[in-house]
C-alpha positions as MATLAB code, in Angstrom:
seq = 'XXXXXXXXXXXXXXXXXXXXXXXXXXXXXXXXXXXXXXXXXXXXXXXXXXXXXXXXXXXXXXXXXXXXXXXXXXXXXXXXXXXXXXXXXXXXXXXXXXXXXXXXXXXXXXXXXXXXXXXXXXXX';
ca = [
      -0.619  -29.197  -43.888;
      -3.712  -28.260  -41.616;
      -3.607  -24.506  -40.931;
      -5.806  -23.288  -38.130;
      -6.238  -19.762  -36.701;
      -5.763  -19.496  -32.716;
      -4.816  -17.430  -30.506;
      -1.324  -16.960  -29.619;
      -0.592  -15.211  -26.228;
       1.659  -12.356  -25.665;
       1.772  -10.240  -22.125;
       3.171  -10.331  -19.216;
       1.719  -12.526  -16.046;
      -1.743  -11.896  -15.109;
      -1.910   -9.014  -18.230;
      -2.485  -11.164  -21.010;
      -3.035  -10.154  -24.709;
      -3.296  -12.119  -27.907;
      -2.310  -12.087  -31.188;
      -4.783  -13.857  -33.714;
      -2.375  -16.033  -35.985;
      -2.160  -18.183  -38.787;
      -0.192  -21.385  -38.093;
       0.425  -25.114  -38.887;
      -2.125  -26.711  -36.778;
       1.182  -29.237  -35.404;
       3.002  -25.587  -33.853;
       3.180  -24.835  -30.544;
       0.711  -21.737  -29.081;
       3.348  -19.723  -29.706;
       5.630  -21.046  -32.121;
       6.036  -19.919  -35.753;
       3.273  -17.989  -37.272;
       2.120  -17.687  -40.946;
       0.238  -14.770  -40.610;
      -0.438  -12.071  -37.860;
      -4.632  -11.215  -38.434;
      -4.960   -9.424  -35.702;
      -5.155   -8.913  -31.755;
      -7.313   -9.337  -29.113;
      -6.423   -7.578  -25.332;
      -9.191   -8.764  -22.500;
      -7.928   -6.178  -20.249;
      -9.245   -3.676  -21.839;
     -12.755   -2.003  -21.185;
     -15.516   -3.303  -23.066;
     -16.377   -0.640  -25.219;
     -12.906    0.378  -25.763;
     -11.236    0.114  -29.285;
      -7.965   -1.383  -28.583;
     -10.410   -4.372  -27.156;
      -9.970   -5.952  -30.720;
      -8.745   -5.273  -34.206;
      -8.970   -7.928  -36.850;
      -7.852   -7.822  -40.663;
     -11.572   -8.962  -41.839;
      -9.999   -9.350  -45.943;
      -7.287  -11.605  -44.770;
      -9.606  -13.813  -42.518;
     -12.563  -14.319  -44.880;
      -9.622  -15.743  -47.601;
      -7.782  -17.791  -44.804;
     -11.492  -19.235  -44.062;
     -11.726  -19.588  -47.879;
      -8.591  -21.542  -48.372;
      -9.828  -23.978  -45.771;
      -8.394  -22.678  -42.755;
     -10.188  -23.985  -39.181;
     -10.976  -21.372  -36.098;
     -10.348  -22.481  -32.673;
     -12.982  -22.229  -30.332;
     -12.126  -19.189  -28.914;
     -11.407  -17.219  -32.617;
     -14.570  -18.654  -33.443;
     -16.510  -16.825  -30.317;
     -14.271  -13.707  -31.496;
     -15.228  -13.973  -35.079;
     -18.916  -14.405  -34.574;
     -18.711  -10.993  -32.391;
     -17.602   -9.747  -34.882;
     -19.997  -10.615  -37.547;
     -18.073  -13.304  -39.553;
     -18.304  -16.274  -37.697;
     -21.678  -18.360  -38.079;
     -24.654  -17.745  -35.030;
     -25.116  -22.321  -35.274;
     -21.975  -23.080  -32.792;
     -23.519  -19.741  -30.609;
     -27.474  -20.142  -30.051;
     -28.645  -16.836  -29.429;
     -31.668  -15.598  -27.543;
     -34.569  -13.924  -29.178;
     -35.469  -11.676  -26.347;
     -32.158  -10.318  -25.561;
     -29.623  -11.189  -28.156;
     -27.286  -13.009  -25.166;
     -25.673  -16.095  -26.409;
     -27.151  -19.226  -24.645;
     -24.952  -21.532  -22.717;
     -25.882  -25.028  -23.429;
     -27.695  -25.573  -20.246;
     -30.030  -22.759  -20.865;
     -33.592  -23.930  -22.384;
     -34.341  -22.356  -25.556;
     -37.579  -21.140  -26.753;
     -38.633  -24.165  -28.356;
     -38.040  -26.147  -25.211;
     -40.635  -27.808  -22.847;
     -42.771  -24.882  -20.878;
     -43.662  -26.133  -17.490;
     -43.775  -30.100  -18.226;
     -45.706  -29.272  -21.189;
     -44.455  -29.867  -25.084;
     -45.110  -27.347  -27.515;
     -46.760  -30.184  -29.813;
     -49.544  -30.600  -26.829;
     -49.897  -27.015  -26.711;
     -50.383  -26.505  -30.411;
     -53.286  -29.811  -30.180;
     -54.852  -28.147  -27.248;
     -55.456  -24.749  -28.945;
     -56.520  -26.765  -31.913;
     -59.337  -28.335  -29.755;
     -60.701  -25.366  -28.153;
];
C-alpha cells in the first residue's frame, strides 16, 4: 500500500479549505482518510493564524515511514520548515522561491558564462 499525504478539500463553492490527510495513494481526493495532519484555508489573510496548522510530530513519522507529499503539501511543508529547499530554488537576494523560468545566480550574465568571467579576471 502506497500512502501519500494530499490535500483533501472541504468548503463550500468558491470558499475552499483543506484538510491535510493521510490516505492510500489509490483513494479518491476525498475519500477515506488515515489520518487528519492538519488544515490549510487560502482565504484567509496572510499573516493570519487560522492560514495553516499542521501536526509537525505526526508528519515527520508519516515522512519516516515512507509516506510521499503531493506537490502542493510539499510547497506547504517547505513553508513551513520541513520540506527540503531542492524541489523550491530560492533566491539569495530576497528569499522568493524561483519559478523555473527565472535565471538563477549562477546563470549566464549578459551572453557571458561565469567560466569566461572567472578566465578574464584571471588574465588581468
Amino acid at each position: 500500500m502506497v500512502v501519500k499525504i494530499r490535500l483533501a478539500r472541504l468548503g463550500c463553492r468558491n470558499h475552499p479549505f483543506y484538510r491535510v490527510v493521510v490516505t492510500d495513494s489509490k483513494t479518491t481526493r476525498d475519500g477515506k482518510q488515515l489520518e487528519v495532519l492538519g488544515f490549510y484555508n487560502p482565504v484567509a489573510g496572510k499573516d493570519d493564524d487560522k492560514r495553516m496548522s499542521l501536526k509537525l510530530e505526526r508528519i515527520k513519522y508519516w515522512l519516516s515511514v515512507g509516506a510521499k507529499p503531493s506537490e502542493p503539501v510539499e510547497h506547504l511543508l517547505f513553508r513551513a520548515g520541513l520540506g527540503q529547499s531542492h524541489q523550491f530554488p530560492v533566491a539569495a537576494l530576497n528569499g522568493h522561491i524561483l519559478n523555473q523560468d527565472q535565471p538563477t545566480i549562477a546563470a549566464d550574465h549578459n551572453g557571458i558564462s561565469p567560466e569566461a568571467i572567472f578566465s578574464i579576471a584571471l588574465q588581468v
